[in-house]
PDB file of C-alpha atoms in Angstrom:
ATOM      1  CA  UNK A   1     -11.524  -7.169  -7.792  1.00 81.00           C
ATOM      2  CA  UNK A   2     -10.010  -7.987 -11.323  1.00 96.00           C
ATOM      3  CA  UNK A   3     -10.998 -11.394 -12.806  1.00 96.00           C
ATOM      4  CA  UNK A   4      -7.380 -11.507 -14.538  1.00 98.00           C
ATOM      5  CA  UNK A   5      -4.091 -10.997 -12.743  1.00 98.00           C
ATOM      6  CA  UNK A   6      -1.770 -11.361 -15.851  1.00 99.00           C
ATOM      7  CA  UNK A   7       2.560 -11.220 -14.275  1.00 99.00           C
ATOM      8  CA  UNK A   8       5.366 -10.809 -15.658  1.00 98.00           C
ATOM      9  CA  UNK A   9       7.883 -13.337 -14.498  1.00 98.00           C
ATOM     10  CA  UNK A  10      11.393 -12.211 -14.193  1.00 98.00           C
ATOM     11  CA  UNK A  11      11.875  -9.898 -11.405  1.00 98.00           C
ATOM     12  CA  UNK A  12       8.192 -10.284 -10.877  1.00 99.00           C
ATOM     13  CA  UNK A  13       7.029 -13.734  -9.652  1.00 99.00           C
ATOM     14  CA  UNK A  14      10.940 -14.997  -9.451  1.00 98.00           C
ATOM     15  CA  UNK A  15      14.203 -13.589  -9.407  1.00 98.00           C
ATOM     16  CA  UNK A  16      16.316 -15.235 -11.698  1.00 97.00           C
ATOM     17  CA  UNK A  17      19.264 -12.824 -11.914  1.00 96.00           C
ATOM     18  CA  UNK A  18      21.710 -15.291 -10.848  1.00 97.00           C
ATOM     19  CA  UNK A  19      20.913 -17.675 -13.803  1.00 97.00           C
ATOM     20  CA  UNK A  20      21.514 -15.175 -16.036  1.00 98.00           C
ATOM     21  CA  UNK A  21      23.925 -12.962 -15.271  1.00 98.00           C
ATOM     22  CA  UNK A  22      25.746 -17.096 -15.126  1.00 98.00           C
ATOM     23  CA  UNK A  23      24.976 -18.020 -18.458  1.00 98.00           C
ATOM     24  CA  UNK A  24      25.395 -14.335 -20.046  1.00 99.00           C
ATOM     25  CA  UNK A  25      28.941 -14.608 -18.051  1.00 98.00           C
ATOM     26  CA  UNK A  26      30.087 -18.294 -19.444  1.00 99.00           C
ATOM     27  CA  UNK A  27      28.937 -17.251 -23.235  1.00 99.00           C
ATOM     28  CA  UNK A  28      31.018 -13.993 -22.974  1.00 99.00           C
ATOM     29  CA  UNK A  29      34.465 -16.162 -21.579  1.00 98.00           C
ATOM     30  CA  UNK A  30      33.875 -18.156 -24.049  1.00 98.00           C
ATOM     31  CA  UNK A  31      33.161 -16.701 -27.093  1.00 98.00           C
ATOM     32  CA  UNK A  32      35.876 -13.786 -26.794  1.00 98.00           C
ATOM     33  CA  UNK A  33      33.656 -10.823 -24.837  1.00 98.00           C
ATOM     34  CA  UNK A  34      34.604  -8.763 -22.525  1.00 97.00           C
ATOM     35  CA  UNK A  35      33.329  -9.317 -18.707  1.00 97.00           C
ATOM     36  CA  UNK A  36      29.965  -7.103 -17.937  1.00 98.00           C
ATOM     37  CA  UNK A  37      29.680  -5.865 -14.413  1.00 98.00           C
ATOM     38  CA  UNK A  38      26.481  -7.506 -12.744  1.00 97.00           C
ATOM     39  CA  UNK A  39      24.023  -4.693 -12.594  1.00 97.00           C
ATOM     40  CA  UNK A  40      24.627  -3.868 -16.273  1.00 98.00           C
ATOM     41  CA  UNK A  41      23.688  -7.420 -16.926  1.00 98.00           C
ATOM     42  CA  UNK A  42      20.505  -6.727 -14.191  1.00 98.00           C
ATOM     43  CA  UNK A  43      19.816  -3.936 -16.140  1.00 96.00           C
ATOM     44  CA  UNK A  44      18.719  -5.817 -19.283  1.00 97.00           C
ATOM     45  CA  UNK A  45      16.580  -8.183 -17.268  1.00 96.00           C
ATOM     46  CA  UNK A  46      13.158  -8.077 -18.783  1.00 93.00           C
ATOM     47  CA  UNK A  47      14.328  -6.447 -22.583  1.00 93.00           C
ATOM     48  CA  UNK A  48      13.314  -8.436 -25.265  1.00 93.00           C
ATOM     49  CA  UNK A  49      16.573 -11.265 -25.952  1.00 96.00           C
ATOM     50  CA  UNK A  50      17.969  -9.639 -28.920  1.00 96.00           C
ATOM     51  CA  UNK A  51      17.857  -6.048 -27.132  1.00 96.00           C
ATOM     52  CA  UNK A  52      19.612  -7.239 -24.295  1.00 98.00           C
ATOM     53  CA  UNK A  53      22.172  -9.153 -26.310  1.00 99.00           C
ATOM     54  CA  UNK A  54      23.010  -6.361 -28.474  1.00 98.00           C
ATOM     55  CA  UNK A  55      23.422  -3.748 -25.190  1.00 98.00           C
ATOM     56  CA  UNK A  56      26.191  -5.894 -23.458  1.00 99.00           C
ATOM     57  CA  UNK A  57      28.247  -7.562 -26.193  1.00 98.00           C
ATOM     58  CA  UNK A  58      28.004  -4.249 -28.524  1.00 98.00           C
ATOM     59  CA  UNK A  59      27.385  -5.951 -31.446  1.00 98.00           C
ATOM     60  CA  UNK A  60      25.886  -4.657 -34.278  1.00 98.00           C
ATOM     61  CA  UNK A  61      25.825  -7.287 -36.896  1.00 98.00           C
ATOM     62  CA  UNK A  62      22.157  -9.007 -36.633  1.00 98.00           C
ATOM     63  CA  UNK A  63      23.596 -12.630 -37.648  1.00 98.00           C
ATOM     64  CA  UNK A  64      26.117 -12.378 -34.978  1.00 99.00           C
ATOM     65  CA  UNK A  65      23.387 -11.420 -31.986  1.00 99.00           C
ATOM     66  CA  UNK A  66      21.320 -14.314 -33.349  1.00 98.00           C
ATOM     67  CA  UNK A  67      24.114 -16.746 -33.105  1.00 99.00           C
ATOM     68  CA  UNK A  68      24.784 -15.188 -29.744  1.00 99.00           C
ATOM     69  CA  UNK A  69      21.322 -15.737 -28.542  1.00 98.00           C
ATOM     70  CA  UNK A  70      21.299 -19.527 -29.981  1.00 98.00           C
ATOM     71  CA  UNK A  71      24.406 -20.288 -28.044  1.00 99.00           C
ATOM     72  CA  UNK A  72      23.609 -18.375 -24.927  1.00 98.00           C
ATOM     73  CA  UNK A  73      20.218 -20.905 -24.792  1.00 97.00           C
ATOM     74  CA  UNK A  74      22.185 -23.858 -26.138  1.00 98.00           C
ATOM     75  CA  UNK A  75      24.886 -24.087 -24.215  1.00 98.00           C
ATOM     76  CA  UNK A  76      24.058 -22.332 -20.729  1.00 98.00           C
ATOM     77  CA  UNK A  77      20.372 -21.404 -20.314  1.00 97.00           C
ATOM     78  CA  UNK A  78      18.835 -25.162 -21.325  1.00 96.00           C
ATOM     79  CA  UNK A  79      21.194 -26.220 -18.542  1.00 97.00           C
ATOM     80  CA  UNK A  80      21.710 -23.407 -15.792  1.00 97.00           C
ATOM     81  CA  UNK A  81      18.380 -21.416 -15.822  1.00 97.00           C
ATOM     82  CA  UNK A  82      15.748 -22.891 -13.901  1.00 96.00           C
ATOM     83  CA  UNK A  83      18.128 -24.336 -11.261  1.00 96.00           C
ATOM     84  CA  UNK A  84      19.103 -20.723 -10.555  1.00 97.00           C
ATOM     85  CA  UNK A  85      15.981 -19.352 -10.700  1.00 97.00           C
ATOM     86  CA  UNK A  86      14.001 -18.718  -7.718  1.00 96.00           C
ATOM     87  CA  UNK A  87      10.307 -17.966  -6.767  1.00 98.00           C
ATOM     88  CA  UNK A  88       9.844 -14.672  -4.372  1.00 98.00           C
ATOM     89  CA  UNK A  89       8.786 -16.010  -0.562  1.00 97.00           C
ATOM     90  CA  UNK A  90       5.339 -14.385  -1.382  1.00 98.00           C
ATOM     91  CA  UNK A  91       4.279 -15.295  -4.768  1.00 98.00           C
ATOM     92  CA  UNK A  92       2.770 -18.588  -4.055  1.00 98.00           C
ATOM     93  CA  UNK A  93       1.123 -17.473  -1.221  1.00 98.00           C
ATOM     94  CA  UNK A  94      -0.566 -14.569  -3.352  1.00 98.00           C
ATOM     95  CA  UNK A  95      -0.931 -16.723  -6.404  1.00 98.00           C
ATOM     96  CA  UNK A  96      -2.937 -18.987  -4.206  1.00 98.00           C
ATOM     97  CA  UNK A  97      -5.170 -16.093  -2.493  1.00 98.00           C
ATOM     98  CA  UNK A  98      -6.218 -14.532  -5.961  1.00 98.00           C
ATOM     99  CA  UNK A  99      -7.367 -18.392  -7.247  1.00 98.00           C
ATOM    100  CA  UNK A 100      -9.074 -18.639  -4.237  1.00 97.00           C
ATOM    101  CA  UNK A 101     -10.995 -15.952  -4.526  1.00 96.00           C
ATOM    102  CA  UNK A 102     -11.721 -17.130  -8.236  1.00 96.00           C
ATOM    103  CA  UNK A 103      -9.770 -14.782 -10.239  1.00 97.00           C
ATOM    104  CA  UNK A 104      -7.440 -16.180 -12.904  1.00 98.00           C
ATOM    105  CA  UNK A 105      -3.742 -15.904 -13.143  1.00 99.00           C
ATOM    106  CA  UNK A 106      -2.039 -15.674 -16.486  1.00 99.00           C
ATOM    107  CA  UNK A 107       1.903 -14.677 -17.166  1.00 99.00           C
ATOM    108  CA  UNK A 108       3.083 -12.675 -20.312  1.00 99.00           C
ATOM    109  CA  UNK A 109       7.073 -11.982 -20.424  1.00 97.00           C
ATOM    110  CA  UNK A 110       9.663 -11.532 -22.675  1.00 94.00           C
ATOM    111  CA  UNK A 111      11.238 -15.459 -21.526  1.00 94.00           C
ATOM    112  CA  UNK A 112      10.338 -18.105 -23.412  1.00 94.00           C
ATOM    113  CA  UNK A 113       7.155 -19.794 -22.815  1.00 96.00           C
ATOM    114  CA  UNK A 114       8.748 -22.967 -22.086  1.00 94.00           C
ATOM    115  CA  UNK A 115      11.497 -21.982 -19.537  1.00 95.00           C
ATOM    116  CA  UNK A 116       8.545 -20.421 -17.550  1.00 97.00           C
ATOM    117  CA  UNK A 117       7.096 -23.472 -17.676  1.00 97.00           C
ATOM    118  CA  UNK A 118       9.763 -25.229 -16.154  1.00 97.00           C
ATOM    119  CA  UNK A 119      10.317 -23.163 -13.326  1.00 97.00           C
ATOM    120  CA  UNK A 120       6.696 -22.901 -12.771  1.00 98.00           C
ATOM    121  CA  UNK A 121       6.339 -27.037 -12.742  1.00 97.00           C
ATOM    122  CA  UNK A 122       9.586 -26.758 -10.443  1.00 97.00           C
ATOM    123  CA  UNK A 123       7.774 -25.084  -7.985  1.00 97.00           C
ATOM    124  CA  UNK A 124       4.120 -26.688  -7.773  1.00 97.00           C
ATOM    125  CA  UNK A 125       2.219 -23.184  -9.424  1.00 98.00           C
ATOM    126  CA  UNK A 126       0.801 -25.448 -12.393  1.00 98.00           C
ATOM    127  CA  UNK A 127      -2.818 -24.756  -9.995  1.00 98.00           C
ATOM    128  CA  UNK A 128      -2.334 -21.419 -10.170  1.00 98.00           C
ATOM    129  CA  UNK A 129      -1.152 -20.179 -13.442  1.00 99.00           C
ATOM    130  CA  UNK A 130      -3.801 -20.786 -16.079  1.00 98.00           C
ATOM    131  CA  UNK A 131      -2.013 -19.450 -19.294  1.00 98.00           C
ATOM    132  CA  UNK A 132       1.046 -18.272 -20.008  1.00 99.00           C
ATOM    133  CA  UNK A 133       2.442 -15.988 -23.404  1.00 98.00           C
ATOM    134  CA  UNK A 134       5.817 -16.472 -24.161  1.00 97.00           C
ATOM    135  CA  UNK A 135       8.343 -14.252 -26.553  1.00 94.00           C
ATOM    136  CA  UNK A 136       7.699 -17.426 -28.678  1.00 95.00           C
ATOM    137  CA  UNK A 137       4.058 -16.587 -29.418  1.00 97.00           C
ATOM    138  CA  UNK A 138       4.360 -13.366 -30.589  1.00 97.00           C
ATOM    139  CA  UNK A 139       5.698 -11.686 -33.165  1.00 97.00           C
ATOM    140  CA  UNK A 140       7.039  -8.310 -31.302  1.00 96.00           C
ATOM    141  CA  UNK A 141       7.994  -8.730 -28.015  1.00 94.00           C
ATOM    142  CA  UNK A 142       6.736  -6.033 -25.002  1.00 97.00           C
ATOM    143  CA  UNK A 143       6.362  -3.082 -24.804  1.00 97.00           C
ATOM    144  CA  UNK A 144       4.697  -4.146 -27.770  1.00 98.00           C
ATOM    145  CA  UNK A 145       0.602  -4.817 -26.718  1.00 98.00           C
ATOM    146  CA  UNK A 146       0.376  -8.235 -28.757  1.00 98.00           C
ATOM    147  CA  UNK A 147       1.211 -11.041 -25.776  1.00 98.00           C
ATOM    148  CA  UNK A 148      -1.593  -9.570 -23.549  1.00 98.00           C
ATOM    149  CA  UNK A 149      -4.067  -8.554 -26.528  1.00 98.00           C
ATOM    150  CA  UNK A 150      -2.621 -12.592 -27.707  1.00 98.00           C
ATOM    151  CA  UNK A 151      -3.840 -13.305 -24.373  1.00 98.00           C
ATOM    152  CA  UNK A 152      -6.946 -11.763 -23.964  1.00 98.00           C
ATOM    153  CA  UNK A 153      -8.199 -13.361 -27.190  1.00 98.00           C
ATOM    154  CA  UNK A 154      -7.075 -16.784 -26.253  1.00 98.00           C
ATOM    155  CA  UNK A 155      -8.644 -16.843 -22.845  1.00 97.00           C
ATOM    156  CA  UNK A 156     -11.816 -14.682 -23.536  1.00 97.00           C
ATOM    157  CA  UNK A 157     -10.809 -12.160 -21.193  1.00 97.00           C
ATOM    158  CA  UNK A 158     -12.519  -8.640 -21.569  1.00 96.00           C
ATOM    159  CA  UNK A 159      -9.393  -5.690 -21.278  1.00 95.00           C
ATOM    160  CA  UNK A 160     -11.215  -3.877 -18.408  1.00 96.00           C
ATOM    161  CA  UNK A 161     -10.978  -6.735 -16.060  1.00 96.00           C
ATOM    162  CA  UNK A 162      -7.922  -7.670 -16.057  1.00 97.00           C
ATOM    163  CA  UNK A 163      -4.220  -6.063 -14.335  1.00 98.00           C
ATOM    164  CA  UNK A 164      -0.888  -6.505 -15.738  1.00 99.00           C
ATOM    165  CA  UNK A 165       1.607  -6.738 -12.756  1.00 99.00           C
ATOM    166  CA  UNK A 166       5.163  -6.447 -13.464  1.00 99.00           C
ATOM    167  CA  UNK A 167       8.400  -4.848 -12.343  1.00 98.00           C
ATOM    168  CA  UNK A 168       9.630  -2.296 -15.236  1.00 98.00           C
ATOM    169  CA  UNK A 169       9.016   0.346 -16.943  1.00 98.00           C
ATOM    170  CA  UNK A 170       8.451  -2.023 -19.696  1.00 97.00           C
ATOM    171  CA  UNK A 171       5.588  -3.533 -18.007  1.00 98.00           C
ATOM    172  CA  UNK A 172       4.226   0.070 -17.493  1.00 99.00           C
ATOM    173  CA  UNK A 173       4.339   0.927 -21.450  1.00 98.00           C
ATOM    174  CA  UNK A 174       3.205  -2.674 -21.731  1.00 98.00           C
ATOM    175  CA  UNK A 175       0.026  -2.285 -20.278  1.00 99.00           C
ATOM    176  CA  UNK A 176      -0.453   1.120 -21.393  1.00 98.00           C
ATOM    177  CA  UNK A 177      -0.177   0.005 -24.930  1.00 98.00           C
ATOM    178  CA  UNK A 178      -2.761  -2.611 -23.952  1.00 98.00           C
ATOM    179  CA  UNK A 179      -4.894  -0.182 -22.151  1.00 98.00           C
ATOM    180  CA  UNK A 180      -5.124  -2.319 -19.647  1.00 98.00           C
ATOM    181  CA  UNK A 181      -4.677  -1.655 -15.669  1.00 98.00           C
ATOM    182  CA  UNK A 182      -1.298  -1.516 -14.066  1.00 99.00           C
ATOM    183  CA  UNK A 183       0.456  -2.300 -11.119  1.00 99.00           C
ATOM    184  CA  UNK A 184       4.458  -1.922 -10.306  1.00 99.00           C
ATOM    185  CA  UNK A 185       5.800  -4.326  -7.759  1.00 99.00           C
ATOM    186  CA  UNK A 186       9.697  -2.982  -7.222  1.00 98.00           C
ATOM    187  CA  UNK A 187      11.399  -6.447  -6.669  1.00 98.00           C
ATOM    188  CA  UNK A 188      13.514  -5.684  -9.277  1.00 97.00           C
ATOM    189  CA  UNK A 189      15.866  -3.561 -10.182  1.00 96.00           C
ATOM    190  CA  UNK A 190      14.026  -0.126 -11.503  1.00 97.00           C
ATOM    191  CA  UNK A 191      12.939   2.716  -8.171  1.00 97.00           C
ATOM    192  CA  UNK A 192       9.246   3.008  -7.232  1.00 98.00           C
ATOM    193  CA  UNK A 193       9.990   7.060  -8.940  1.00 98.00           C
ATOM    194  CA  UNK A 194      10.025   5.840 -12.544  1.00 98.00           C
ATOM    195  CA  UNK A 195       6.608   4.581 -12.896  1.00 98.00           C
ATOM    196  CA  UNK A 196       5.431   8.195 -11.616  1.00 95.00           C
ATOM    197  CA  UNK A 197       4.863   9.145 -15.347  1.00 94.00           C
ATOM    198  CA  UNK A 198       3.114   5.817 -16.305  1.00 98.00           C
ATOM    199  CA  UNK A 199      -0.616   5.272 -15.848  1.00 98.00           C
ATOM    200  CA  UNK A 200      -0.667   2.490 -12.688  1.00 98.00           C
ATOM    201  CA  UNK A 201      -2.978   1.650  -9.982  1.00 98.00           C
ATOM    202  CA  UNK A 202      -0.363   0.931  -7.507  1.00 98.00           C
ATOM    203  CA  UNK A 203       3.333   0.702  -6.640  1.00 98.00           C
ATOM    204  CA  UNK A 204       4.082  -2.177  -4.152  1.00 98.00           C
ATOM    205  CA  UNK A 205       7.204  -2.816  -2.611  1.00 98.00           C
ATOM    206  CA  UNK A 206       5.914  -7.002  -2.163  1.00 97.00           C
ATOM    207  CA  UNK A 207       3.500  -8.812  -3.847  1.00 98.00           C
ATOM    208  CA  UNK A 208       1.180  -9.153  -1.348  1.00 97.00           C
ATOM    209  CA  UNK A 209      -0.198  -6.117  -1.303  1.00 97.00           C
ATOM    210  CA  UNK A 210      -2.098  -7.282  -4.365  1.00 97.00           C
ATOM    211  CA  UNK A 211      -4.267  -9.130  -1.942  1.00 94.00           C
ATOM    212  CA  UNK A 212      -5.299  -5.432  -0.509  1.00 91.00           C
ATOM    213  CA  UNK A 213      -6.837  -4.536  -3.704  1.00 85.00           C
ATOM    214  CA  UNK A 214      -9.606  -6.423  -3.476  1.00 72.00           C
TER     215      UNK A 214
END
């Protein structure tokens, strides 16, 4: 058993597509863009803001995507996001099972630290979540290795013993990069068949079958 579980969050603990492909869809009406089709928009869930931003408007001029992003949390996001975000039916349950069973659980993600921390006061995980890393505390987002290395340091946790659980192939380089364990849960958008070239311990369709790998 691994004394850290460290999760991503989007598409990993919740799904918060609806909240925002919603906001991404108001700041585009607004501000002159063309509609995106859904699954494009579900396709940038989990790229760093500015990445994502940049893919669907097709902007190019940095000032512009910044603005973008400032207006897309402004106006939308700070009101729209959490109530649209919701927790999977089984990540309570196995947030709950690994603190039992005295492990620690930690989240690292591209979102900012405090929207996570509103959902995650929204629905009662404050006992089971123990730290979280935020695109806010670091200086390169993933697949860059510096939340969970960010992480490690802050909460004295020793690489080998911890997993990194998350639903992308961004996770995978993520913990790679970290050379740290990894496990793909595929409750988001990207097949079980692209992790096959990434180092992982397991591919779960759920996850709850985190709770077999002790």
């Amino acid at each position: 058993m691994y004394s850290a579980y460290i999760f991503d969050f989007d598409y990993t603990l919740v799904n918060s597509e609806e909240g925002i492909a919603m906001c991404f869809d108001m700041l585009f009406a607004d501000e002159g863009y063309a509609p995106v089709p859904r699954p494009e928009i579900y396709a940038t869930i989990g790229m760093p803001m500015y990445e994502a931003m940049a893919k669907l408007t097709g902007e190019k001029n940095s000032e512009r995507i910044l603005e973008l992003i400032h207006l897309y949390k402004i106006r939308y996001s700070d009101f729209y996001m959490v109530s649209n975000t919701h927790l999977y039916e089984d990540a309570k349950s196995t947030l709950q099972f690994l603190t039992e069973k005295g492990a620690s659980c930690y989240i690292v993600s591209s979102k900012t630290r405090s929207r996570i921390q509103e959902t995650i006061v929204k629905e009662n995980l404050t006992a089971f979540i123990h730290g979280i890393i935020g695109v806010e505390d670091v200086q390169t987002p993933k697949p860059s290795p510096e939340g969970i290395k960010l992480l490690c340091r802050r909460y004295d946790i020793v690489p080998d013993a911890c997993l990194y659980i998350g639903d992308s192939t961004i996770d995978a380089q993520t913990a790679a990069n970290s050379g740290i364990d990894f496990a793909a849960v595929t409750t988001g958008v990207t097949p079980a068949t692209a992790f096959a070239n990434f180092p992982h311990i397991k591919i779960m369709q759920h996850l709850q079958e985190l709770t077999t790998l002790l």
